[in-house]
Amino acid sequence: MLLKDFWRNWKYDSKYETYKALECKGVSHVPHALAGEDIAGRFQQTEVLGIKLVHFCLVLDVVGEPLTKCISTHQFAQIISDALQAHYEAYRKAGVLHRDISSGNIIFFKSRGYLIDWERSIKVTGIPPAARTTERTGTWQFMSIKLLEDPDSPHQVRDDLESFFYVMLFMANRYASTPLTLIHMRAYQNNKFSWTGALNAFREGATGKRDTIGPGRILWGWNTLHFQKLINEIVIAVCVLYCPPEDLNIMFSPKLLTAERNLESHEYMITCFSNALRDESWRATSPDWAEQEMATQFQSTEVICKKLKIGAEYEQFVTTRTEYYDIDSKEDSKEASGCAARKGEYQMLAPAFGEAQIPGDNNDLGG
């Protein structure tokens, strides 16, 4: 069993209620919630930046492993496919849209994938849901271009499906076997997915993703051709969402621009995974999944790295904007530990909590 102890945003339905609703509708690849409730007591509620938080405990029947523990691109693709199936069934059977697809919210147990952390999900009807709040919902690295560029636009199925693609790209860039040099990998990782804390980070994130999908194919490769083909099948559908029709007709043949190749619904993406995973020769491929060395954009002192981690976790937790600061790279770790900060583009300091008091809600792995 997994006991998750955390602070939930009171305006969202509790995870326990959502998990039970999905279980009632027979949604697969989602853990079962065995118990869950708000903790009563004087010190079990607080408010941060106008957001009310409630102390909550949840018990799940699966203790999963993160995507980093995969052993091959085939296993990784199978896990993503399972999570995609859970997303499809939740939407079709229970009318629930997840809205926070990220690498931390997909786990696996006995080689099968599970989609977790449904706190930010919403109930949907036959029409596109309106934006529930003026805040962006999701994890920055994996949010769709549309939501990054227009935070007031409604969060739709296509946004979550696009996020699945970015999870694949992000994890593959860090773990899948590739002929790329470390320099290439570092450049891509830093420029496209690393949260900088910059005030214009959302605009930068959208621009970086447009650059990635713009050619209609990924301009670097992986050693496993089955995985490479799957990625390029999906990137065309993402490209179709944003490229002008006149450009698409130049970039792709009519055979590739079929009506089925779209992310307005789940069918195309599910078919891509189904066809790819059916190939037994991919399953027989040697292990092709291991952590690749990455450089960071920041001075790698323990103090600064810790503050960057805390800032990113805090920002994701409250899903709102705060002030950003820059730790002067010329200062040594002692000065940095004294919090000598200046306004700038890199470092966010959580204004309401000390370091030890920030309630973490990164994933359902029990960390």
PDB file of N, CA and C in Angstrom, residues 57-91:
ATOM      1  N   CYS A  57      -4.854  12.924   3.559  1.00  0.00           N
ATOM      2  CA  CYS A  57      -4.173  11.630   3.465  1.00  0.00           C
ATOM      3  C   CYS A  57      -4.921  10.727   2.488  1.00  0.00           C
ATOM      4  N   LEU A  58      -4.157   9.970   1.703  1.00  0.00           N
ATOM      5  CA  LEU A  58      -4.724   9.093   0.689  1.00  0.00           C
ATOM      6  C   LEU A  58      -3.975   7.764   0.704  1.00  0.00           C
ATOM      7  N   VAL A  59      -4.703   6.659   0.602  1.00  0.00           N
ATOM      8  CA  VAL A  59      -4.098   5.330   0.550  1.00  0.00           C
ATOM      9  C   VAL A  59      -4.416   4.691  -0.797  1.00  0.00           C
ATOM     10  N   LEU A  60      -3.365   4.296  -1.539  1.00  0.00           N
ATOM     11  CA  LEU A  60      -3.522   3.632  -2.833  1.00  0.00           C
ATOM     12  C   LEU A  60      -3.014   2.202  -2.746  1.00  0.00           C
ATOM     13  N   ASP A  61      -3.501   1.368  -3.666  1.00  0.00           N
ATOM     14  CA  ASP A  61      -3.127  -0.055  -3.616  1.00  0.00           C
ATOM     15  C   ASP A  61      -1.915  -0.388  -4.474  1.00  0.00           C
ATOM     16  N   VAL A  62      -1.282   0.629  -5.068  1.00  0.00           N
ATOM     17  CA  VAL A  62      -0.115   0.411  -5.923  1.00  0.00           C
ATOM     18  C   VAL A  62       1.024   1.318  -5.479  1.00  0.00           C
ATOM     19  N   VAL A  63       2.183   0.743  -5.271  1.00  0.00           N
ATOM     20  CA  VAL A  63       3.398   1.523  -5.033  1.00  0.00           C
ATOM     21  C   VAL A  63       4.241   1.380  -6.306  1.00  0.00           C
ATOM     22  N   GLY A  64       4.143   2.349  -7.182  1.00  0.00           N
ATOM     23  CA  GLY A  64       4.771   2.223  -8.489  1.00  0.00           C
ATOM     24  C   GLY A  64       6.194   2.724  -8.534  1.00  0.00           C
ATOM     25  N   GLU A  65       6.809   2.516  -9.679  1.00  0.00           N
ATOM     26  CA  GLU A  65       8.154   3.005  -9.939  1.00  0.00           C
ATOM     27  C   GLU A  65       8.093   4.109 -10.995  1.00  0.00           C
ATOM     28  N   PRO A  66       9.044   5.031 -10.970  1.00  0.00           N
ATOM     29  CA  PRO A  66       9.046   6.132 -11.939  1.00  0.00           C
ATOM     30  C   PRO A  66       9.535   5.676 -13.307  1.00  0.00           C
ATOM     31  N   LEU A  67       9.281   6.501 -14.305  1.00  0.00           N
ATOM     32  CA  LEU A  67       9.690   6.188 -15.675  1.00  0.00           C
ATOM     33  C   LEU A  67      11.204   6.042 -15.800  1.00  0.00           C
ATOM     34  N   THR A  68      11.936   6.658 -14.902  1.00  0.00           N
ATOM     35  CA  THR A  68      13.395   6.555 -14.961  1.00  0.00           C
ATOM     36  C   THR A  68      13.876   5.129 -14.749  1.00  0.00           C
ATOM     37  N   LYS A  69      13.046   4.275 -14.166  1.00  0.00           N
ATOM     38  CA  LYS A  69      13.442   2.900 -13.862  1.00  0.00           C
ATOM     39  C   LYS A  69      13.150   1.934 -15.009  1.00  0.00           C
ATOM     40  N   CYS A  70      12.673   2.436 -16.128  1.00  0.00           N
ATOM     41  CA  CYS A  70      12.456   1.563 -17.285  1.00  0.00           C
ATOM     42  C   CYS A  70      13.779   0.930 -17.711  1.00  0.00           C
ATOM     43  N   ILE A  71      13.691  -0.163 -18.462  1.00  0.00           N
ATOM     44  CA  ILE A  71      14.911  -0.817 -18.936  1.00  0.00           C
ATOM     45  C   ILE A  71      15.043  -0.753 -20.447  1.00  0.00           C
ATOM     46  N   SER A  72      13.987  -0.317 -21.138  1.00  0.00           N
ATOM     47  CA  SER A  72      14.054  -0.263 -22.596  1.00  0.00           C
ATOM     48  C   SER A  72      13.028   0.727 -23.126  1.00  0.00           C
ATOM     49  N   THR A  73      13.228   1.162 -24.360  1.00  0.00           N
ATOM     50  CA  THR A  73      12.250   2.050 -24.990  1.00  0.00           C
ATOM     51  C   THR A  73      10.930   1.322 -25.217  1.00  0.00           C
ATOM     52  N   HIS A  74      10.983   0.010 -25.429  1.00  0.00           N
ATOM     53  CA  HIS A  74       9.749  -0.751 -25.623  1.00  0.00           C
ATOM     54  C   HIS A  74       8.918  -0.735 -24.337  1.00  0.00           C
ATOM     55  N   GLN A  75       9.553  -0.987 -23.201  1.00  0.00           N
ATOM     56  CA  GLN A  75       8.828  -0.948 -21.931  1.00  0.00           C
ATOM     57  C   GLN A  75       8.294   0.459 -21.666  1.00  0.00           C
ATOM     58  N   PHE A  76       9.119   1.464 -21.926  1.00  0.00           N
ATOM     59  CA  PHE A  76       8.698   2.860 -21.750  1.00  0.00           C
ATOM     60  C   PHE A  76       7.461   3.160 -22.599  1.00  0.00           C
ATOM     61  N   ALA A  77       7.478   2.762 -23.865  1.00  0.00           N
ATOM     62  CA  ALA A  77       6.341   3.016 -24.748  1.00  0.00           C
ATOM     63  C   ALA A  77       5.090   2.280 -24.270  1.00  0.00           C
ATOM     64  N   GLN A  78       5.262   1.050 -23.747  1.00  0.00           N
ATOM     65  CA  GLN A  78       4.130   0.293 -23.223  1.00  0.00           C
ATOM     66  C   GLN A  78       3.507   1.006 -22.033  1.00  0.00           C
ATOM     67  N   ILE A  79       4.328   1.559 -21.171  1.00  0.00           N
ATOM     68  CA  ILE A  79       3.837   2.266 -19.989  1.00  0.00           C
ATOM     69  C   ILE A  79       3.096   3.537 -20.395  1.00  0.00           C
ATOM     70  N   ILE A  80       3.651   4.288 -21.338  1.00  0.00           N
ATOM     71  CA  ILE A  80       2.970   5.487 -21.829  1.00  0.00           C
ATOM     72  C   ILE A  80       1.646   5.107 -22.491  1.00  0.00           C
ATOM     73  N   SER A  81       1.650   4.010 -23.238  1.00  0.00           N
ATOM     74  CA  SER A  81       0.422   3.532 -23.893  1.00  0.00           C
ATOM     75  C   SER A  81      -0.650   3.198 -22.863  1.00  0.00           C
ATOM     76  N   ASP A  82      -0.258   2.551 -21.769  1.00  0.00           N
ATOM     77  CA  ASP A  82      -1.214   2.221 -20.705  1.00  0.00           C
ATOM     78  C   ASP A  82      -1.790   3.483 -20.070  1.00  0.00           C
ATOM     79  N   ALA A  83      -0.929   4.459 -19.809  1.00  0.00           N
ATOM     80  CA  ALA A  83      -1.396   5.718 -19.222  1.00  0.00           C
ATOM     81  C   ALA A  83      -2.333   6.446 -20.190  1.00  0.00           C
ATOM     82  N   LEU A  84      -2.015   6.380 -21.465  1.00  0.00           N
ATOM     83  CA  LEU A  84      -2.876   6.980 -22.488  1.00  0.00           C
ATOM     84  C   LEU A  84      -4.245   6.297 -22.512  1.00  0.00           C
ATOM     85  N   GLN A  85      -4.250   4.966 -22.353  1.00  0.00           N
ATOM     86  CA  GLN A  85      -5.507   4.232 -22.296  1.00  0.00           C
ATOM     87  C   GLN A  85      -6.332   4.653 -21.081  1.00  0.00           C
ATOM     88  N   ALA A  86      -5.667   4.850 -19.946  1.00  0.00           N
ATOM     89  CA  ALA A  86      -6.365   5.322 -18.749  1.00  0.00           C
ATOM     90  C   ALA A  86      -6.984   6.694 -18.995  1.00  0.00           C
ATOM     91  N   HIS A  87      -6.232   7.566 -19.653  1.00  0.00           N
ATOM     92  CA  HIS A  87      -6.729   8.906 -19.956  1.00  0.00           C
ATOM     93  C   HIS A  87      -7.953   8.829 -20.876  1.00  0.00           C
ATOM     94  N   TYR A  88      -7.883   7.954 -21.870  1.00  0.00           N
ATOM     95  CA  TYR A  88      -8.993   7.780 -22.813  1.00  0.00           C
ATOM     96  C   TYR A  88     -10.245   7.261 -22.098  1.00  0.00           C
ATOM     97  N   GLU A  89     -10.093   6.233 -21.280  1.00  0.00           N
ATOM     98  CA  GLU A  89     -11.241   5.651 -20.591  1.00  0.00           C
ATOM     99  C   GLU A  89     -11.830   6.616 -19.565  1.00  0.00           C
ATOM    100  N   ALA A  90     -10.970   7.368 -18.881  1.00  0.00           N
ATOM    101  CA  ALA A  90     -11.470   8.350 -17.914  1.00  0.00           C
ATOM    102  C   ALA A  90     -12.319   9.403 -18.608  1.00  0.00           C
ATOM    103  N   TYR A  91     -11.878   9.805 -19.790  1.00  0.00           N
ATOM    104  CA  TYR A  91     -12.610  10.823 -20.536  1.00  0.00           C
ATOM    105  C   TYR A  91     -13.913  10.270 -21.113  1.00  0.00           C
TER     106      TYR A  91
END
